[in-house]
Short mmCIF file of C-alpha atoms and ligand atoms in Angstrom, two decimals:
data_model
loop_
_atom_site.label_atom_id
_atom_site.label_comp_id
_atom_site.label_asym_id
_atom_site.label_seq_id
_atom_site.Cartn_x
_atom_site.Cartn_y
_atom_site.Cartn_z
CA MET L 1 0.00 0.00 0.00
CA PRO L 2 1.49 3.44 -0.88
CA THR L 3 2.05 6.11 1.74
CA VAL L 4 1.18 9.80 1.49
CA TYR L 5 3.24 12.02 3.81
CA GLY L 6 1.68 15.29 4.87
CA ALA L 7 -1.01 17.12 6.79
CA GLY L 8 -4.69 16.87 5.99
CA LEU L 9 -5.30 20.59 5.66
CA SER L 10 -2.65 21.09 2.99
CA PRO L 11 -4.36 21.63 -0.38
CA PHE L 12 -1.59 19.71 -2.14
CA VAL L 13 -1.81 16.73 0.20
CA ARG L 14 -5.59 16.78 -0.30
CA LYS L 15 -5.09 16.86 -4.07
CA VAL L 16 -3.09 13.61 -3.95
CA ARG L 17 -5.56 11.98 -1.56
CA VAL L 18 -8.53 12.91 -3.78
CA PHE L 19 -6.64 11.64 -6.83
CA LEU L 20 -5.98 8.29 -5.11
CA ALA L 21 -9.60 8.07 -3.96
CA GLU L 22 -10.87 8.72 -7.49
CA LYS L 23 -8.67 5.82 -8.62
CA GLY L 24 -9.88 3.62 -5.76
CA ILE L 25 -6.34 3.16 -4.45
CA PRO L 26 -5.99 2.61 -0.69
CA TYR L 27 -3.05 4.33 1.01
CA ASP L 28 -1.60 5.15 4.41
CA LEU L 29 -1.41 8.76 5.53
CA GLU L 30 1.74 9.51 7.53
CA PRO L 31 1.38 12.87 9.31
CA VAL L 32 4.09 15.41 8.47
CA LEU L 33 3.69 19.08 9.29
CA PRO L 34 5.09 21.64 6.83
CA PHE L 35 7.71 24.27 7.72
CA GLY L 36 10.64 22.88 9.67
CA THR L 37 10.68 19.34 8.24
CA GLY L 38 13.85 17.41 9.12
CA PRO L 39 16.65 15.83 7.07
CA GLU L 40 14.95 12.42 6.86
CA PHE L 41 11.87 13.94 5.23
CA LYS L 42 14.05 16.03 2.93
CA LYS L 43 15.50 12.83 1.48
CA MET L 44 12.03 12.27 0.03
CA SER L 45 11.10 15.90 -0.51
CA PRO L 46 14.29 17.95 -0.99
CA LEU L 47 12.41 21.27 -0.84
CA GLY L 48 10.91 20.21 2.49
CA ARG L 49 7.36 20.55 1.19
CA ILE L 50 4.39 18.27 1.66
CA PRO L 51 3.18 16.00 0.16
CA ALA L 52 5.76 13.28 -0.33
CA PHE L 53 4.86 9.81 -1.48
CA ARG L 54 6.24 6.30 -1.07
CA ASP L 55 5.47 3.33 -3.26
CA GLY L 56 7.57 0.41 -2.01
CA ASP L 57 11.18 1.62 -2.03
CA ARG L 58 10.43 4.49 -4.43
CA THR L 59 9.72 7.98 -3.19
CA LEU L 60 8.51 11.15 -4.85
CA ALA L 61 7.69 14.74 -3.95
CA ASP L 62 5.27 17.32 -5.38
CA SER L 63 1.57 16.69 -5.89
CA SER L 64 1.75 17.09 -9.69
CA VAL L 65 4.63 14.63 -9.96
CA ILE L 66 2.93 12.17 -7.63
CA CYS L 67 -0.36 12.31 -9.56
CA ALA L 68 1.45 11.84 -12.89
CA TYR L 69 3.22 8.77 -11.48
CA VAL L 70 0.04 7.28 -10.06
CA GLU L 71 -1.72 7.79 -13.40
CA ARG L 72 0.96 5.74 -15.18
CA ARG L 73 0.86 3.02 -12.51
CA HIS L 74 -2.95 2.90 -12.44
CA PRO L 75 -4.28 4.19 -15.75
CA SER L 76 -7.94 3.54 -15.00
CA PRO L 77 -10.07 5.54 -14.53
CA ALA L 78 -8.07 8.06 -16.56
CA LEU L 79 -7.68 11.41 -14.79
CA TYR L 80 -5.66 12.98 -17.61
CA PRO L 81 -7.28 13.60 -21.02
CA SER L 82 -5.93 11.62 -23.96
CA ASP L 83 -6.23 14.46 -26.50
CA PRO L 84 -2.85 16.28 -26.55
CA TYR L 85 -4.28 19.77 -26.17
CA ASP L 86 -6.76 18.79 -23.47
CA TYR L 87 -3.94 16.98 -21.69
CA ALA L 88 -1.84 20.14 -21.69
CA ARG L 89 -4.85 22.21 -20.53
CA ALA L 90 -5.37 19.90 -17.55
CA LEU L 91 -1.70 20.41 -16.64
CA TRP L 92 -2.19 24.15 -17.04
CA PHE L 93 -4.97 24.20 -14.45
CA GLU L 94 -2.70 22.34 -12.02
CA GLU L 95 -0.10 25.03 -12.66
CA TYR L 96 -2.63 27.86 -12.40
CA ALA L 97 -3.53 26.56 -8.94
CA ASP L 98 0.05 25.94 -7.83
CA GLY L 99 1.57 29.12 -9.23
CA GLY L 100 -1.39 31.50 -8.85
CA LEU L 101 -4.54 30.58 -6.96
CA VAL L 102 -2.75 29.22 -3.86
CA THR L 103 -0.64 32.35 -3.50
CA VAL L 104 -3.93 34.08 -2.61
CA THR L 105 -6.08 31.33 -1.03
CA GLY L 106 -3.13 29.88 0.91
CA ALA L 107 -0.73 32.54 2.15
CA LYS L 108 -3.17 35.45 2.15
CA ILE L 109 -6.34 33.78 3.40
CA PHE L 110 -6.03 30.27 4.89
CA PHE L 111 -2.65 30.89 6.51
CA GLN L 112 -3.83 34.25 7.86
CA LYS L 113 -7.14 32.97 9.21
CA VAL L 114 -6.24 29.44 10.38
CA VAL L 115 -2.60 28.33 10.26
CA GLY L 116 -1.01 31.51 11.68
CA PRO L 117 -3.36 32.05 14.63
CA ARG L 118 -3.79 28.36 15.53
CA PHE L 119 -0.36 26.89 14.97
CA PHE L 120 2.11 29.82 15.04
CA ASN L 121 0.43 32.16 17.48
CA ARG L 122 0.37 34.86 14.78
CA PRO L 123 -2.56 37.24 14.55
CA THR L 124 -4.52 37.50 11.31
CA ASP L 125 -3.48 40.34 9.05
CA GLU L 126 -7.05 41.46 8.33
CA ALA L 127 -5.97 44.03 5.74
CA MET L 128 -4.18 41.32 3.78
CA VAL L 129 -7.24 39.05 3.90
CA LYS L 130 -9.56 41.88 2.85
CA LYS L 131 -7.40 42.82 -0.13
CA ALA L 132 -7.08 39.17 -1.16
CA VAL L 133 -10.83 38.59 -0.98
CA GLU L 134 -11.95 41.88 -2.51
CA GLU L 135 -9.26 42.52 -5.10
CA GLU L 136 -7.15 39.46 -5.82
CA LEU L 137 -9.61 36.57 -5.91
CA PRO L 138 -12.32 38.12 -8.14
CA PRO L 139 -10.22 38.21 -11.33
CA MET L 140 -9.21 34.61 -10.68
CA PHE L 141 -12.85 33.63 -10.24
CA ASP L 142 -13.71 35.53 -13.44
CA TYR L 143 -11.03 33.58 -15.28
CA LEU L 144 -12.09 30.18 -13.95
CA GLN L 145 -15.75 30.84 -14.63
CA GLY L 146 -14.85 31.88 -18.20
CA GLU L 147 -12.87 28.68 -18.69
CA LEU L 148 -15.81 26.58 -17.54
CA ALA L 149 -18.00 28.01 -20.31
CA ASN L 150 -20.97 25.64 -20.18
CA GLY L 151 -19.01 22.54 -19.34
CA GLU L 152 -19.35 20.38 -16.28
CA PHE L 153 -15.57 20.24 -15.88
CA LEU L 154 -12.68 22.53 -16.82
CA VAL L 155 -11.38 20.25 -19.58
CA GLY L 156 -13.52 17.80 -21.54
CA PRO L 157 -16.48 15.78 -20.33
CA THR L 158 -14.96 14.06 -17.27
CA LEU L 159 -13.10 14.96 -14.09
CA THR L 160 -9.37 15.54 -14.62
CA VAL L 161 -6.36 16.30 -12.48
CA GLY L 162 -6.98 19.94 -13.44
CA ASP L 163 -10.33 19.95 -11.61
CA ILE L 164 -8.81 18.27 -8.57
CA GLY L 165 -5.87 20.69 -8.59
CA ILE L 166 -8.19 23.72 -8.68
CA CYS L 167 -11.01 22.55 -6.42
CA THR L 168 -8.71 21.48 -3.59
CA HIS L 169 -7.97 25.17 -2.93
CA PHE L 170 -11.66 25.97 -2.61
CA VAL L 171 -11.79 23.54 0.33
CA ASN L 172 -9.39 25.81 2.21
CA LEU L 173 -11.71 28.72 1.47
CA LEU L 174 -14.62 26.64 2.76
CA HIS L 175 -12.70 26.08 6.00
CA VAL L 176 -12.61 29.83 6.57
CA GLY L 177 -16.33 30.12 5.79
CA MET L 178 -15.87 31.43 2.25
CA ARG L 179 -17.97 30.17 -0.63
CA VAL L 180 -18.00 31.44 -4.19
CA ASP L 181 -20.71 34.10 -4.50
CA ALA L 182 -23.28 32.29 -6.65
CA LYS L 183 -24.87 35.58 -7.74
CA ARG L 184 -21.64 36.90 -9.20
CA TRP L 185 -20.11 33.59 -10.38
CA PRO L 186 -23.03 31.13 -10.77
CA LYS L 187 -21.20 28.64 -12.98
CA LEU L 188 -18.08 28.59 -10.82
CA ALA L 189 -20.09 28.22 -7.61
CA ALA L 190 -22.10 25.31 -9.03
CA TYR L 191 -18.95 23.67 -10.38
CA VAL L 192 -17.08 23.86 -7.07
CA ASP L 193 -20.10 22.48 -5.19
CA ARG L 194 -20.49 19.66 -7.72
CA VAL L 195 -16.85 18.62 -7.50
CA HIS L 196 -16.82 18.91 -3.71
CA ALA L 197 -19.91 16.66 -3.55
CA ARG L 198 -17.97 13.75 -5.06
CA PRO L 199 -17.19 11.10 -2.41
CA SER L 200 -13.44 11.66 -2.94
CA PHE L 201 -13.70 15.29 -1.79
CA LYS L 202 -16.72 14.98 0.50
CA THR L 203 -15.05 12.43 2.80
CA LEU L 204 -12.00 14.63 3.28
CA ILE L 205 -14.00 17.83 3.72
CA GLU L 206 -15.98 16.16 6.50
CA GLU L 207 -12.85 14.71 8.11
CA GLU L 208 -11.03 18.07 8.03
CA THR L 209 -14.05 20.03 9.25
CA ALA L 210 -14.30 17.71 12.26
CA GLN L 211 -10.55 18.07 12.85
CA LEU L 212 -10.76 21.88 12.75
CA GLY L 213 -13.82 21.88 15.01
CA ALA L 214 -12.08 19.65 17.52
CA ALA L 215 -8.98 21.85 17.54
CA ALA L 216 -10.96 25.10 17.91
N1 LIG J 1 4.19 22.37 -5.80
C1 LIG J 1 4.04 21.68 -4.55
C2 LIG J 1 3.58 22.65 -3.48
C3 LIG J 1 3.60 21.99 -2.10
C4 LIG J 1 3.52 23.03 -1.00
O1 LIG J 1 3.73 24.24 -1.20
N2 LIG J 1 3.24 22.54 0.20
C5 LIG J 1 3.20 23.42 1.35
C6 LIG J 1 2.05 23.06 2.30
S1 LIG J 1 0.49 23.34 1.58
C7 LIG J 1 4.48 23.26 2.14
O2 LIG J 1 4.92 22.15 2.40
N3 LIG J 1 5.08 24.39 2.53
C8 LIG J 1 6.25 24.38 3.35
C9 LIG J 1 7.40 25.08 2.74
O3 LIG J 1 7.25 25.67 1.64
O4 LIG J 1 8.47 25.04 3.36
C10 LIG J 1 3.07 20.51 -4.72
O5 LIG J 1 2.28 20.54 -5.68
O6 LIG J 1 3.15 19.54 -3.94
#
């Protein structure tokens, strides 16, 4: 059975767990907290970031790399499109999340509202949160809603790694009580709710919500 190393509230750890659940692959979750990981963990994840992954004596780091590996090991159900352009678009949405969306939802919202105050005794920078919510997220939501057009998913007719990579960050928003405004972004709001209602996401959302409630 493979092992995922990381903390449940990390959007990237969640992305790998949802990906494995969609494939029906059982795994062990080994808790590792980010920031300040030791030399042993860095052998698996040289940048010290979670998640890391072990499959027998092979280890990998980075959610995108891990998902790509798992797809090759377990091709069915396919979570990457077969059409070359759609395939690249699915990778793009992973990158959009990793290089763009999380810089706002993570550092400027979830970290400020949950991680800082709860785990590092750091007060929320309310001005940073306000600016992120009012000025930085809306153009991202406009973009994502535009990309959805009238489709059920971001790329093609079925769920892809791109949807998982994007929607995992909306779980962190949910944990701070933020939902997409359905009046302003009706398609995006419905899409996020639909993806989050899948058993792969729903189970983790419930588990994490209970965890956060218990720690409050
Ligand atoms: N591109 C990486 C991002 C992983 C990442 O940034 N993880 C965060 C937690 S959500 C982390 O470990 N941060 C600690 C650090 O940067 O030192 C992935 O897709 O796995």
